[in-house]
Amino acid sequence: MGLVVQKYGGSSVADAEGIKRVAKRIVEAKKNGHQVVVVVSAMGDTTDELIDLAEQVSPIPSGREFDMLLTAGERISMALLAMAIKNLGHEAQSFTGSQAGVITDSVHNKARIIDVTPGRIRQSIDAGNIAIVAGFQGVSQDKKDITTLGRGGSDTTAVALAAALEAEVCEIYTDVDGVFTADPRVVKKARKIDWISFEDMLELASSGSKVLLHRCVEYARRYNIPIHVRSSFSGLRGTWVSNEPQGDQPMEQAIISGVAHDTSEAKITVVGVPDKPGEAAAIFRTISDSELNIDMVVQNVSAASTGLTDISFTLPKTDGHKAMEALTKAQPTIGFDSLRYDDQIAKISLVGAGMRTNPGVTATFFEALSNAGVNIELISTSEIRISVVTRADDVKEAVRAVHSAFGLDSDSVEAVVYGGTGR
Amino acid sequence: MGLVVQKYGGSSVADAEGIKRVAKRIVEAKKNGHQVVVVVSAMGDTTDELIDLAEQVSPIPSGREFDMLLTAGERISMALLAMAIKNLGHEAQSFTGSQAGVITDSVHNKARIIDVTPGRIRQSIDAGNIAIVAGFQGVSQDKKDITTLGRGGSDTTAVALAAALEAEVCEIYTDVDGVFTADPRVVKKARKIDWISFEDMLELASSGSKVLLHRCVEYARRYNIPIHVRSSFSGLRGTWVSNEPQGDQPMEQAIISGVAHDTSEAKITVVGVPDKPGEAAAIFRTISDSELNIDMVVQNVSAASTGLTDISFTLPKTDGHKAMEALTKAQPTIGFDSLRYDDQIAKISLVGAGMRTNPGVTATFFEALSNAGVNIELISTSEIRISVVTRADDVKEAVRAVHSAFGLDSDSVEAVVYGGTGR
């Protein structure tokens, strides 16, 4: 029996009852002979309440102080969780990100982990304790200031600790039973995936699946830490994310892992771009200088009569305004005709390593959309993914049609969503 | 213009409005040319809410985890206060007790400060920042665990930092205008004291005055740090506590500093103690072995006929049960007749260095009580204090009578109480 890292999100520890329930689950793992390290998020709405307080005090809170403020949330949940475990007759010690050795860069509000030096955690578990660690937070290497890791930070803390402690598995407890073949709120017959490769999971995450964030999966892949995504409300086996199937997992991966969708992006089309070398480069240099991330990029063949082409790309809606501003400013230099902005789009993606060797996949995908009467506006493909952009209004129908066409529908309704999501 | 340490209690930063008000006051001090270090308590009821959560999770919370939990409160208030100051165009940085170099022993929930190494604070203020420090908390020297300082901990943090940074003054902001000649809620004509010596303040604090705790005054006296107790709600000059009057303070101290009262104690009488050497020692060894603190001790002369005497002492009501238990258990060994427990008592104390050289003080004191029809049950005196125990019901009348007899009454009502008290 080796070391297990468990991570519990805010919805799992939303109140005293939740904390006591989680404490029992942790003690079970300890009783089964594991060394246990637990990463915990702030309780339920704590973070939102703290953000609200900050906004009352200052319209633009300082990054350093904002991080100091937010990290109070995990301090509360981890101390309470340690108390609840001790109340069950087991020894537990809580540690801040700094005490746990989570060393980051100095970019407040979205720091990156540079190193993990979990000496105190190792010492604590070797002494027989259950170690409780604050998720989402670290300490900056140069200034020794408190930092936070941004969205999905607690998952990343868990995977990073699992890597540094050479854990057997990193268990991510959430409010759904695992990773599904599609969003269960859209596709009632979505199936829980038993095992999925890091690569497919990365594609799902970057295509709109919200169970695990890209950053956390990337970290797990780099250090080869198996992730087990499961529910803290049920006792069911969830989804394993790893290089190779493990134990009693199915040995062969399905052709298609799942269908993801994303309605958080907008589309910008640059109309009438002279079709000559350097034009696309000038456009995307403008975007990247504004520190904006783009997703899909599509360029149509130019019309022979005019020698002009259109370039379309998608990016997070929240960055849309900034991108339009930057491009408008650069219009005289770059020399295009006009800009079109559209935030009523959806992206639907089909992900699966099997599609590499199954040429029929693309055809089946487009046929399914066509039969459902869904019009395709952009297409982009990778080795293990096909993505299309459609109207936002069509997204549910499109996802259901594709899910069904690839035989992913379960015979019964499997998916249960238990609550909100933590950070 | 030198360095000033300011301390704000929980009632001063109870909400966003309070935090913004305090931020303005801090910026004023900075504008006046001072280097400013601020010690802040948790917002209003935060601590009580956290204690409530802990009780829901565990009936007997662990000391280490309880401290981790409670210290989240100051983390929130200090970050918000720093944001509010930055919003006024001044630079501020917040620091936890650990970051500020407040090193303590390992006694959780009531740790004692061993050392203060404020290197980061010094660096921050020398760079032009206002430094905000979490009160009430530190880090243990041996285990590097988070500790809390117990009751009045934030005041002690402020004085300790003032000492380590060699501050000009430690300003304690509270919800009253200063230290009064009696509790203004009891004596409407109580006068604000302009200056009081450390010694008199120590006696007042240990006699029931709640504005400053004994521990904080003791620390200030040891390092000779002047304390200025004042209101965060008004702009008035408050009370200076120091070795010698400073600046425009009155040069001669009044004969009597003030009248304090305390209704938090109980009286235990050990009846029928054999009047022979070692008996009193056996009784108080029993008490001290139970780690209980006692206050007044009085032994009457023994009745010649029986050779037995009675020993009475007072102690905090909260320790009463434990003391009775310990003494009952030791009764066969010590050999007294019986125990009497009485928690309907009050202690009234008159404090003033002047009474050393004014023999009439004691007589005036007893006459005042007698004229008011107040019966005296125990008497205890020191060089600069006389204390008596009376019935709890008589306390207000007793305090008013003594206050008036020593000419302390103000011509007008001066005292204003603005709110609750922080920690």
Coordinates of C-alpha atoms in Angstrom, one line a residue, chain A residues 16 20 43 50 53-54 56-59 61-62 64-66 68-69 71-72 75-76 78-80 82-84 86-87 92-96 99 120 143-146, chain B residues 16 20 43 50 53-54 56-59 61-62 64-66 68-69 71-72 75-76 78-80 82-84 86-87 92-96 99 120 143-146:
Chain A
A16 CA -19.6 21.3 8.7
K20 CA -17.2 15.5 8.5
M43 CA -15.4 26.0 1.7
L50 CA -13.8 37.4 0.1
L53 CA -15.3 42.2 0.4
A54 CA -12.2 43.2 -1.6
Q56 CA -16.1 46.9 -1.5
V57 CA -12.8 48.1 -0.3
S58 CA -10.9 48.7 -3.5
P59 CA -12.0 48.6 -7.2
P61 CA -7.3 45.1 -5.5
S62 CA -3.5 44.7 -5.5
R64 CA -0.2 40.6 -3.6
E65 CA -2.9 41.6 -1.1
F66 CA -5.6 39.8 -3.1
M68 CA -3.1 37.1 0.9
L69 CA -6.9 37.6 1.2
T71 CA -5.7 32.1 0.8
A72 CA -7.5 32.6 4.1
R75 CA -6.6 28.0 5.8
I76 CA -10.1 27.7 7.3
M78 CA -7.9 22.7 6.1
A79 CA -7.8 23.4 9.8
L80 CA -11.5 22.3 10.2
A82 CA -7.8 18.3 10.3
M83 CA -9.9 18.8 13.5
A84 CA -12.7 16.6 12.1
K86 CA -8.7 14.1 14.8
N87 CA -12.2 13.8 16.2
A92 CA -3.9 14.9 11.2
Q93 CA -1.8 18.1 10.6
S94 CA -2.7 20.9 8.3
F95 CA -0.1 22.8 6.2
T96 CA -0.3 26.0 4.2
Q99 CA 4.6 25.1 4.7
R120 CA 7.4 18.8 6.2
K143 CA 10.1 37.5 -2.5
K144 CA 8.6 34.9 -0.2
D145 CA 5.2 36.4 -0.8
I146 CA 1.9 34.3 -0.7
Chain B
A16 CA -15.8 47.6 4.6
K20 CA -11.8 52.5 4.7
M43 CA -12.9 41.9 11.5
L50 CA -14.7 30.5 13.1
L53 CA -17.5 26.3 12.9
A54 CA -14.8 24.5 14.8
Q56 CA -19.6 22.0 14.8
V57 CA -16.8 19.9 13.5
S58 CA -15.1 18.8 16.7
P59 CA -16.1 19.2 20.4
P61 CA -10.5 21.2 18.6
S62 CA -6.8 20.5 18.5
R64 CA -2.5 23.5 16.5
E65 CA -5.4 23.3 14.1
F66 CA -7.5 25.8 16.1
M68 CA -4.4 27.7 12.1
L69 CA -8.1 28.3 11.8
T71 CA -5.4 33.2 12.2
A72 CA -7.4 33.2 8.9
R75 CA -5.2 37.4 7.1
I76 CA -8.5 38.7 5.8
M78 CA -4.9 42.9 6.9
A79 CA -5.2 42.2 3.2
L80 CA -8.3 44.3 2.9
A82 CA -3.7 47.1 2.6
M83 CA -5.9 47.2 -0.4
A84 CA -7.9 50.1 1.0
K86 CA -3.4 51.4 -1.8
N87 CA -6.7 52.7 -3.1
A92 CA 1.0 49.2 1.7
Q93 CA 2.1 45.6 2.2
S94 CA 0.5 43.1 4.6
F95 CA 2.5 40.5 6.6
T96 CA 1.4 37.5 8.7
Q99 CA 6.4 37.0 8.0
R120 CA 10.9 42.2 6.4
K143 CA 8.2 23.5 15.1
K144 CA 7.5 26.4 12.8
D145 CA 3.8 26.0 13.5
I146 CA 1.3 28.9 13.5

